[in-house]
């Protein structure tokens, strides 16, 4: 279990949110699946919903703007001390700004960007809101990774912009590296396998912890969610690729309750 009440170190995944067509439907789905208590932030913030686990912020759900062309997804936000400075680094390294840095009230300053392969992620410069306050237990964020069709280019981009050390774990038939800060892995970078359909874009993925993956998959199906492949064991826990009842993809992985 990780508790955090101060800003996360530069480059660390510090927040995740989903912009969905039907917020109340998502509130019901994730509340039942992950045990979230969701708190409406009011009309001023578009009825953005903060998910709480044990009274601490774990994630959020918000309404997807009707004019937004991109699909509904979970977005990973990386902590930065200066969103404008990091935004400049992103464009210098070949990435793009989807949304320029801007203030979110007194909560912080944010931006949305895409790496050179098109994988979208956010930047969060904390002010009053530091980001995730609990992680690595059931119902909370456990891991974030970027899946790309340009593995070497991805390593170069994220290393240049965020100062990661990429520890390559690739083997026969797969490409993968952990992204490390101060000798600690904070996320991953993988190559999309050749068999993945071309229409699947480069993307950042989120992993939420559950007590038992198979039980959670059964619950997810009851709630109208879908499974992409079968649950499988990994050195880090039993996991599954899934989507909610509005088609938003994410991953679940078994973790300890403490």
PDB file of C-alpha atoms in Angstrom:
ATOM      1  CA  UNK A   1       0.000   0.000   0.000  1.00  0.00           C
ATOM      2  CA  UNK A   2       1.174   3.506  -0.839  1.00  0.00           C
ATOM      3  CA  UNK A   3      -0.229   6.658   0.802  1.00  0.00           C
ATOM      4  CA  UNK A   4       0.721  10.051  -0.637  1.00  0.00           C
ATOM      5  CA  UNK A   5      -0.281  13.537   0.530  1.00  0.00           C
ATOM      6  CA  UNK A   6       2.460  15.589  -1.151  1.00  0.00           C
ATOM      7  CA  UNK A   7       3.241  16.159  -4.855  1.00  0.00           C
ATOM      8  CA  UNK A   8       4.585  13.117  -6.685  1.00  0.00           C
ATOM      9  CA  UNK A   9       8.163  13.181  -8.028  1.00  0.00           C
ATOM     10  CA  UNK A  10       8.689  14.555 -11.533  1.00  0.00           C
ATOM     11  CA  UNK A  11       7.727  12.031 -14.203  1.00  0.00           C
ATOM     12  CA  UNK A  12       5.733   9.722 -11.897  1.00  0.00           C
ATOM     13  CA  UNK A  13       2.211   8.702 -12.942  1.00  0.00           C
ATOM     14  CA  UNK A  14       0.213  10.720 -10.419  1.00  0.00           C
ATOM     15  CA  UNK A  15      -3.390  10.640 -11.647  1.00  0.00           C
ATOM     16  CA  UNK A  16      -5.765   8.788 -13.963  1.00  0.00           C
ATOM     17  CA  UNK A  17      -9.187   9.723 -15.220  1.00  0.00           C
ATOM     18  CA  UNK A  18     -11.713   8.494 -17.753  1.00  0.00           C
ATOM     19  CA  UNK A  19     -13.776  10.792 -19.947  1.00  0.00           C
ATOM     20  CA  UNK A  20     -16.925   8.822 -20.755  1.00  0.00           C
ATOM     21  CA  UNK A  21     -20.203   9.454 -22.615  1.00  0.00           C
ATOM     22  CA  UNK A  22     -22.358   8.561 -19.586  1.00  0.00           C
ATOM     23  CA  UNK A  23     -20.830   9.540 -16.250  1.00  0.00           C
ATOM     24  CA  UNK A  24     -23.555   8.079 -14.021  1.00  0.00           C
ATOM     25  CA  UNK A  25     -23.349   4.762 -15.832  1.00  0.00           C
ATOM     26  CA  UNK A  26     -19.588   4.719 -15.208  1.00  0.00           C
ATOM     27  CA  UNK A  27     -20.120   5.674 -11.550  1.00  0.00           C
ATOM     28  CA  UNK A  28     -22.383   2.633 -11.129  1.00  0.00           C
ATOM     29  CA  UNK A  29     -20.004   0.311 -13.001  1.00  0.00           C
ATOM     30  CA  UNK A  30     -16.752   1.191 -11.248  1.00  0.00           C
ATOM     31  CA  UNK A  31     -18.414   1.608  -7.882  1.00  0.00           C
ATOM     32  CA  UNK A  32     -19.697  -1.972  -8.095  1.00  0.00           C
ATOM     33  CA  UNK A  33     -16.500  -3.426  -9.585  1.00  0.00           C
ATOM     34  CA  UNK A  34     -13.786  -1.604  -7.613  1.00  0.00           C
ATOM     35  CA  UNK A  35     -15.686  -0.443  -4.529  1.00  0.00           C
ATOM     36  CA  UNK A  36     -15.238   3.232  -5.295  1.00  0.00           C
ATOM     37  CA  UNK A  37     -17.138   5.945  -3.486  1.00  0.00           C
ATOM     38  CA  UNK A  38     -17.478   8.760  -6.022  1.00  0.00           C
ATOM     39  CA  UNK A  39     -17.734  12.418  -5.043  1.00  0.00           C
ATOM     40  CA  UNK A  40     -19.265  14.914  -7.486  1.00  0.00           C
ATOM     41  CA  UNK A  41     -17.099  18.045  -7.773  1.00  0.00           C
ATOM     42  CA  UNK A  42     -20.047  20.145  -8.879  1.00  0.00           C
ATOM     43  CA  UNK A  43     -21.154  22.054 -11.951  1.00  0.00           C
ATOM     44  CA  UNK A  44     -18.073  24.317 -11.868  1.00  0.00           C
ATOM     45  CA  UNK A  45     -15.937  21.282 -12.766  1.00  0.00           C
ATOM     46  CA  UNK A  46     -18.446  19.653 -15.108  1.00  0.00           C
ATOM     47  CA  UNK A  47     -19.609  17.198 -12.426  1.00  0.00           C
ATOM     48  CA  UNK A  48     -16.179  15.537 -12.437  1.00  0.00           C
ATOM     49  CA  UNK A  49     -16.326  12.573 -10.060  1.00  0.00           C
ATOM     50  CA  UNK A  50     -13.418  11.798  -7.693  1.00  0.00           C
ATOM     51  CA  UNK A  51     -13.164   8.112  -6.782  1.00  0.00           C
ATOM     52  CA  UNK A  52     -12.314   7.487  -3.142  1.00  0.00           C
ATOM     53  CA  UNK A  53     -10.845   4.351  -1.568  1.00  0.00           C
ATOM     54  CA  UNK A  54     -10.652   4.377   2.224  1.00  0.00           C
ATOM     55  CA  UNK A  55     -11.439   8.094   2.040  1.00  0.00           C
ATOM     56  CA  UNK A  56      -8.491   8.862  -0.236  1.00  0.00           C
ATOM     57  CA  UNK A  57      -8.464   9.956  -3.877  1.00  0.00           C
ATOM     58  CA  UNK A  58      -7.733   7.081  -6.267  1.00  0.00           C
ATOM     59  CA  UNK A  59      -8.960   8.116  -9.747  1.00  0.00           C
ATOM     60  CA  UNK A  60     -11.711  10.121 -11.436  1.00  0.00           C
ATOM     61  CA  UNK A  61     -14.471   9.987 -14.028  1.00  0.00           C
ATOM     62  CA  UNK A  62     -15.660  12.915 -16.102  1.00  0.00           C
ATOM     63  CA  UNK A  63     -17.965  13.669 -19.029  1.00  0.00           C
ATOM     64  CA  UNK A  64     -16.507  13.283 -22.509  1.00  0.00           C
ATOM     65  CA  UNK A  65     -17.125  16.478 -24.506  1.00  0.00           C
ATOM     66  CA  UNK A  66     -19.506  15.786 -27.369  1.00  0.00           C
ATOM     67  CA  UNK A  67     -17.171  17.487 -29.868  1.00  0.00           C
ATOM     68  CA  UNK A  68     -14.103  15.477 -28.823  1.00  0.00           C
ATOM     69  CA  UNK A  69     -13.134  13.173 -31.697  1.00  0.00           C
ATOM     70  CA  UNK A  70     -10.935  10.790 -29.700  1.00  0.00           C
ATOM     71  CA  UNK A  71     -12.460   7.664 -28.108  1.00  0.00           C
ATOM     72  CA  UNK A  72     -13.322   7.395 -24.425  1.00  0.00           C
ATOM     73  CA  UNK A  73     -10.160   6.214 -22.633  1.00  0.00           C
ATOM     74  CA  UNK A  74      -8.357   6.182 -19.312  1.00  0.00           C
ATOM     75  CA  UNK A  75      -5.719   8.936 -19.350  1.00  0.00           C
ATOM     76  CA  UNK A  76      -2.473   8.708 -17.386  1.00  0.00           C
ATOM     77  CA  UNK A  77      -1.107  11.989 -15.995  1.00  0.00           C
ATOM     78  CA  UNK A  78       2.602  12.390 -15.269  1.00  0.00           C
ATOM     79  CA  UNK A  79       3.695  14.666 -12.435  1.00  0.00           C
ATOM     80  CA  UNK A  80       5.693  17.749 -13.408  1.00  0.00           C
ATOM     81  CA  UNK A  81       6.996  20.730 -11.476  1.00  0.00           C
ATOM     82  CA  UNK A  82       6.465  23.088 -14.432  1.00  0.00           C
ATOM     83  CA  UNK A  83       3.839  22.115 -17.008  1.00  0.00           C
ATOM     84  CA  UNK A  84       4.881  24.841 -19.459  1.00  0.00           C
ATOM     85  CA  UNK A  85       8.528  23.850 -19.356  1.00  0.00           C
ATOM     86  CA  UNK A  86       7.688  20.164 -19.885  1.00  0.00           C
ATOM     87  CA  UNK A  87       5.284  21.042 -22.709  1.00  0.00           C
ATOM     88  CA  UNK A  88       8.152  22.787 -24.485  1.00  0.00           C
ATOM     89  CA  UNK A  89      10.366  19.721 -24.026  1.00  0.00           C
ATOM     90  CA  UNK A  90       7.629  17.523 -25.518  1.00  0.00           C
ATOM     91  CA  UNK A  91       7.405  19.525 -28.730  1.00  0.00           C
ATOM     92  CA  UNK A  92      11.196  19.795 -28.976  1.00  0.00           C
ATOM     93  CA  UNK A  93      11.412  15.983 -28.739  1.00  0.00           C
ATOM     94  CA  UNK A  94       8.897  15.464 -31.550  1.00  0.00           C
ATOM     95  CA  UNK A  95       5.688  15.149 -29.534  1.00  0.00           C
ATOM     96  CA  UNK A  96       2.570  17.283 -29.819  1.00  0.00           C
ATOM     97  CA  UNK A  97       0.348  19.261 -27.481  1.00  0.00           C
ATOM     98  CA  UNK A  98      -3.285  18.188 -27.636  1.00  0.00           C
ATOM     99  CA  UNK A  99      -4.240  20.784 -25.020  1.00  0.00           C
ATOM    100  CA  UNK A 100      -1.862  23.545 -23.968  1.00  0.00           C
ATOM    101  CA  UNK A 101      -1.093  24.028 -20.270  1.00  0.00           C
ATOM    102  CA  UNK A 102      -3.875  25.682 -18.320  1.00  0.00           C
ATOM    103  CA  UNK A 103      -4.964  26.145 -14.729  1.00  0.00           C
ATOM    104  CA  UNK A 104      -7.647  23.966 -13.130  1.00  0.00           C
ATOM    105  CA  UNK A 105      -8.799  26.418 -10.496  1.00  0.00           C
ATOM    106  CA  UNK A 106      -6.547  26.177  -7.461  1.00  0.00           C
ATOM    107  CA  UNK A 107      -6.115  22.427  -7.923  1.00  0.00           C
ATOM    108  CA  UNK A 108      -3.179  22.568 -10.323  1.00  0.00           C
ATOM    109  CA  UNK A 109      -2.037  23.172 -13.881  1.00  0.00           C
ATOM    110  CA  UNK A 110      -2.479  20.551 -16.572  1.00  0.00           C
ATOM    111  CA  UNK A 111      -1.834  19.783 -20.224  1.00  0.00           C
ATOM    112  CA  UNK A 112      -2.579  16.919 -22.599  1.00  0.00           C
ATOM    113  CA  UNK A 113       0.139  15.737 -24.981  1.00  0.00           C
ATOM    114  CA  UNK A 114       0.965  12.942 -27.409  1.00  0.00           C
ATOM    115  CA  UNK A 115       4.309  11.275 -27.955  1.00  0.00           C
ATOM    116  CA  UNK A 116       5.681  10.975 -31.533  1.00  0.00           C
ATOM    117  CA  UNK A 117       3.823   7.666 -32.031  1.00  0.00           C
ATOM    118  CA  UNK A 118       0.508   9.259 -31.010  1.00  0.00           C
ATOM    119  CA  UNK A 119       0.151   7.852 -27.467  1.00  0.00           C
ATOM    120  CA  UNK A 120      -1.772  10.454 -25.429  1.00  0.00           C
ATOM    121  CA  UNK A 121      -0.935  11.323 -21.826  1.00  0.00           C
ATOM    122  CA  UNK A 122      -1.454  14.191 -19.415  1.00  0.00           C
ATOM    123  CA  UNK A 123       0.785  16.458 -17.367  1.00  0.00           C
ATOM    124  CA  UNK A 124      -0.138  17.506 -13.833  1.00  0.00           C
ATOM    125  CA  UNK A 125       1.554  20.342 -11.955  1.00  0.00           C
ATOM    126  CA  UNK A 126       0.185  20.056  -8.429  1.00  0.00           C
ATOM    127  CA  UNK A 127      -1.108  22.992  -6.429  1.00  0.00           C
ATOM    128  CA  UNK A 128      -3.876  22.230  -3.935  1.00  0.00           C
ATOM    129  CA  UNK A 129      -4.481  18.790  -5.475  1.00  0.00           C
ATOM    130  CA  UNK A 130      -1.460  16.494  -5.459  1.00  0.00           C
ATOM    131  CA  UNK A 131      -3.025  13.554  -7.308  1.00  0.00           C
ATOM    132  CA  UNK A 132      -3.497   9.959  -6.240  1.00  0.00           C
ATOM    133  CA  UNK A 133      -3.483   9.580  -2.459  1.00  0.00           C
ATOM    134  CA  UNK A 134      -3.588   5.772  -2.253  1.00  0.00           C
ATOM    135  CA  UNK A 135      -2.196   3.096  -4.592  1.00  0.00           C
ATOM    136  CA  UNK A 136      -1.153  -0.558  -4.887  1.00  0.00           C
ATOM    137  CA  UNK A 137      -4.143  -2.065  -3.065  1.00  0.00           C
ATOM    138  CA  UNK A 138      -7.466  -3.397  -4.413  1.00  0.00           C
ATOM    139  CA  UNK A 139      -9.498  -0.657  -6.059  1.00  0.00           C
ATOM    140  CA  UNK A 140      -6.501   1.587  -6.768  1.00  0.00           C
ATOM    141  CA  UNK A 141      -3.917   2.218  -9.449  1.00  0.00           C
ATOM    142  CA  UNK A 142      -1.101  -0.329  -9.584  1.00  0.00           C
ATOM    143  CA  UNK A 143       0.724   0.232 -12.899  1.00  0.00           C
ATOM    144  CA  UNK A 144       0.814   2.415 -16.022  1.00  0.00           C
ATOM    145  CA  UNK A 145       2.412   1.581 -19.335  1.00  0.00           C
ATOM    146  CA  UNK A 146       2.729   2.992 -22.828  1.00  0.00           C
ATOM    147  CA  UNK A 147       2.253   0.595 -25.745  1.00  0.00           C
ATOM    148  CA  UNK A 148       3.721   1.838 -29.021  1.00  0.00           C
ATOM    149  CA  UNK A 149       4.651   0.732 -32.537  1.00  0.00           C
ATOM    150  CA  UNK A 150       7.990   2.550 -32.218  1.00  0.00           C
ATOM    151  CA  UNK A 151       9.654   0.950 -29.212  1.00  0.00           C
ATOM    152  CA  UNK A 152      13.110   2.481 -29.686  1.00  0.00           C
ATOM    153  CA  UNK A 153      11.654   5.878 -30.512  1.00  0.00           C
ATOM    154  CA  UNK A 154       9.464   5.697 -27.422  1.00  0.00           C
ATOM    155  CA  UNK A 155      12.421   4.973 -25.176  1.00  0.00           C
ATOM    156  CA  UNK A 156      14.298   7.930 -26.652  1.00  0.00           C
ATOM    157  CA  UNK A 157      11.339  10.319 -26.287  1.00  0.00           C
ATOM    158  CA  UNK A 158      10.411   9.556 -22.682  1.00  0.00           C
ATOM    159  CA  UNK A 159      14.052   9.440 -21.591  1.00  0.00           C
ATOM    160  CA  UNK A 160      14.697  12.846 -23.150  1.00  0.00           C
ATOM    161  CA  UNK A 161      11.570  14.536 -21.782  1.00  0.00           C
ATOM    162  CA  UNK A 162      11.285  13.004 -18.307  1.00  0.00           C
ATOM    163  CA  UNK A 163      14.797  11.770 -17.582  1.00  0.00           C
ATOM    164  CA  UNK A 164      13.806   8.120 -17.219  1.00  0.00           C
ATOM    165  CA  UNK A 165      16.299   5.300 -17.372  1.00  0.00           C
ATOM    166  CA  UNK A 166      14.798   2.612 -19.604  1.00  0.00           C
ATOM    167  CA  UNK A 167      15.723  -0.880 -18.390  1.00  0.00           C
ATOM    168  CA  UNK A 168      15.094  -3.167 -21.362  1.00  0.00           C
ATOM    169  CA  UNK A 169      13.464  -6.492 -20.472  1.00  0.00           C
ATOM    170  CA  UNK A 170      12.795  -7.568 -24.068  1.00  0.00           C
ATOM    171  CA  UNK A 171      12.921 -11.217 -25.043  1.00  0.00           C
ATOM    172  CA  UNK A 172      12.018 -13.430 -27.967  1.00  0.00           C
ATOM    173  CA  UNK A 173       8.771 -12.193 -29.456  1.00  0.00           C
ATOM    174  CA  UNK A 174       8.270  -9.145 -27.233  1.00  0.00           C
ATOM    175  CA  UNK A 175       9.733  -5.705 -26.530  1.00  0.00           C
ATOM    176  CA  UNK A 176       9.350  -4.151 -23.095  1.00  0.00           C
ATOM    177  CA  UNK A 177      11.249  -1.806 -20.791  1.00  0.00           C
ATOM    178  CA  UNK A 178      10.592  -0.417 -17.349  1.00  0.00           C
ATOM    179  CA  UNK A 179      10.827   3.349 -16.992  1.00  0.00           C
ATOM    180  CA  UNK A 180      12.853   4.127 -13.897  1.00  0.00           C
ATOM    181  CA  UNK A 181      13.410   7.165 -11.706  1.00  0.00           C
ATOM    182  CA  UNK A 182      16.050   7.001  -8.986  1.00  0.00           C
ATOM    183  CA  UNK A 183      16.383   3.224  -9.556  1.00  0.00           C
ATOM    184  CA  UNK A 184      12.652   2.713  -9.011  1.00  0.00           C
ATOM    185  CA  UNK A 185      10.310   1.560 -11.805  1.00  0.00           C
ATOM    186  CA  UNK A 186       7.411   3.988 -12.188  1.00  0.00           C
ATOM    187  CA  UNK A 187       5.881   2.557 -15.365  1.00  0.00           C
ATOM    188  CA  UNK A 188       6.531   0.594 -18.497  1.00  0.00           C
ATOM    189  CA  UNK A 189       6.994   0.942 -22.245  1.00  0.00           C
ATOM    190  CA  UNK A 190       6.126  -1.890 -24.596  1.00  0.00           C
ATOM    191  CA  UNK A 191       6.067  -2.579 -28.304  1.00  0.00           C
ATOM    192  CA  UNK A 192       2.671  -3.446 -29.763  1.00  0.00           C
ATOM    193  CA  UNK A 193       2.957  -6.962 -31.237  1.00  0.00           C
ATOM    194  CA  UNK A 194       2.691  -7.284 -35.015  1.00  0.00           C
ATOM    195  CA  UNK A 195      -0.562  -9.229 -34.698  1.00  0.00           C
ATOM    196  CA  UNK A 196      -2.325  -6.290 -33.022  1.00  0.00           C
ATOM    197  CA  UNK A 197      -4.634  -4.752 -35.667  1.00  0.00           C
ATOM    198  CA  UNK A 198      -3.290  -1.621 -37.344  1.00  0.00           C
ATOM    199  CA  UNK A 199      -6.322   0.386 -36.206  1.00  0.00           C
ATOM    200  CA  UNK A 200      -5.245  -0.023 -32.554  1.00  0.00           C
ATOM    201  CA  UNK A 201      -3.300   3.182 -31.826  1.00  0.00           C
ATOM    202  CA  UNK A 202      -0.338   3.685 -29.551  1.00  0.00           C
ATOM    203  CA  UNK A 203      -1.721   4.286 -26.073  1.00  0.00           C
ATOM    204  CA  UNK A 204      -1.122   4.467 -22.342  1.00  0.00           C
ATOM    205  CA  UNK A 205      -2.811   1.725 -20.287  1.00  0.00           C
ATOM    206  CA  UNK A 206      -3.854   1.652 -16.626  1.00  0.00           C
ATOM    207  CA  UNK A 207      -3.908  -1.320 -14.237  1.00  0.00           C
ATOM    208  CA  UNK A 208      -6.236  -1.361 -11.238  1.00  0.00           C
ATOM    209  CA  UNK A 209      -5.699  -3.739  -8.339  1.00  0.00           C
ATOM    210  CA  UNK A 210      -8.309  -6.337  -7.357  1.00  0.00           C
ATOM    211  CA  UNK A 211      -8.368  -8.982  -4.644  1.00  0.00           C
ATOM    212  CA  UNK A 212      -9.044 -11.820  -7.078  1.00  0.00           C
ATOM    213  CA  UNK A 213      -8.845 -11.399 -10.851  1.00  0.00           C
ATOM    214  CA  UNK A 214     -11.167 -14.260 -11.786  1.00  0.00           C
ATOM    215  CA  UNK A 215     -13.846 -13.144  -9.347  1.00  0.00           C
ATOM    216  CA  UNK A 216     -13.552  -9.577 -10.647  1.00  0.00           C
ATOM    217  CA  UNK A 217     -13.825 -10.759 -14.275  1.00  0.00           C
ATOM    218  CA  UNK A 218     -17.051 -12.578 -13.409  1.00  0.00           C
ATOM    219  CA  UNK A 219     -18.390  -9.427 -11.714  1.00  0.00           C
ATOM    220  CA  UNK A 220     -17.305  -7.277 -14.646  1.00  0.00           C
ATOM    221  CA  UNK A 221     -19.273  -9.492 -17.046  1.00  0.00           C
ATOM    222  CA  UNK A 222     -22.358  -9.245 -14.813  1.00  0.00           C
ATOM    223  CA  UNK A 223     -22.032  -5.459 -15.026  1.00  0.00           C
ATOM    224  CA  UNK A 224     -21.878  -5.490 -18.839  1.00  0.00           C
ATOM    225  CA  UNK A 225     -18.112  -5.224 -19.247  1.00  0.00           C
ATOM    226  CA  UNK A 226     -16.076  -7.321 -21.676  1.00  0.00           C
ATOM    227  CA  UNK A 227     -12.911  -9.419 -21.540  1.00  0.00           C
ATOM    228  CA  UNK A 228     -10.089  -9.217 -24.109  1.00  0.00           C
ATOM    229  CA  UNK A 229      -8.498 -12.656 -23.985  1.00  0.00           C
ATOM    230  CA  UNK A 230      -8.429 -14.861 -20.912  1.00  0.00           C
ATOM    231  CA  UNK A 231      -7.027 -13.960 -17.464  1.00  0.00           C
ATOM    232  CA  UNK A 232      -3.418 -15.066 -17.171  1.00  0.00           C
ATOM    233  CA  UNK A 233      -0.710 -15.313 -14.553  1.00  0.00           C
ATOM    234  CA  UNK A 234       2.329 -13.042 -14.533  1.00  0.00           C
ATOM    235  CA  UNK A 235       5.287 -12.675 -12.177  1.00  0.00           C
ATOM    236  CA  UNK A 236       3.445  -9.694 -10.664  1.00  0.00           C
ATOM    237  CA  UNK A 237      -0.027 -11.168 -10.232  1.00  0.00           C
ATOM    238  CA  UNK A 238      -2.910 -12.674 -12.180  1.00  0.00           C
ATOM    239  CA  UNK A 239      -4.177 -10.153 -14.698  1.00  0.00           C
ATOM    240  CA  UNK A 240      -6.748  -9.541 -17.411  1.00  0.00           C
ATOM    241  CA  UNK A 241      -7.381  -7.010 -20.177  1.00  0.00           C
ATOM    242  CA  UNK A 242     -10.950  -5.779 -19.925  1.00  0.00           C
ATOM    243  CA  UNK A 243     -13.305  -2.957 -20.900  1.00  0.00           C
ATOM    244  CA  UNK A 244     -16.149  -1.322 -19.018  1.00  0.00           C
ATOM    245  CA  UNK A 245     -19.773  -1.315 -20.169  1.00  0.00           C
ATOM    246  CA  UNK A 246     -19.083   1.738 -22.368  1.00  0.00           C
ATOM    247  CA  UNK A 247     -16.127   0.092 -24.078  1.00  0.00           C
ATOM    248  CA  UNK A 248     -13.360   1.920 -22.198  1.00  0.00           C
ATOM    249  CA  UNK A 249     -10.348  -0.442 -21.922  1.00  0.00           C
ATOM    250  CA  UNK A 250      -8.257  -1.016 -18.789  1.00  0.00           C
ATOM    251  CA  UNK A 251      -6.477  -3.835 -16.962  1.00  0.00           C
ATOM    252  CA  UNK A 252      -6.992  -5.534 -13.629  1.00  0.00           C
ATOM    253  CA  UNK A 253      -4.360  -7.384 -11.597  1.00  0.00           C
ATOM    254  CA  UNK A 254      -4.521  -9.291  -8.314  1.00  0.00           C
ATOM    255  CA  UNK A 255      -2.773  -7.535  -5.436  1.00  0.00           C
ATOM    256  CA  UNK A 256      -2.580  -7.933  -1.693  1.00  0.00           C
ATOM    257  CA  UNK A 257      -5.023  -6.027   0.457  1.00  0.00           C
ATOM    258  CA  UNK A 258      -2.328  -4.320   2.512  1.00  0.00           C
TER     259      UNK A 258
END
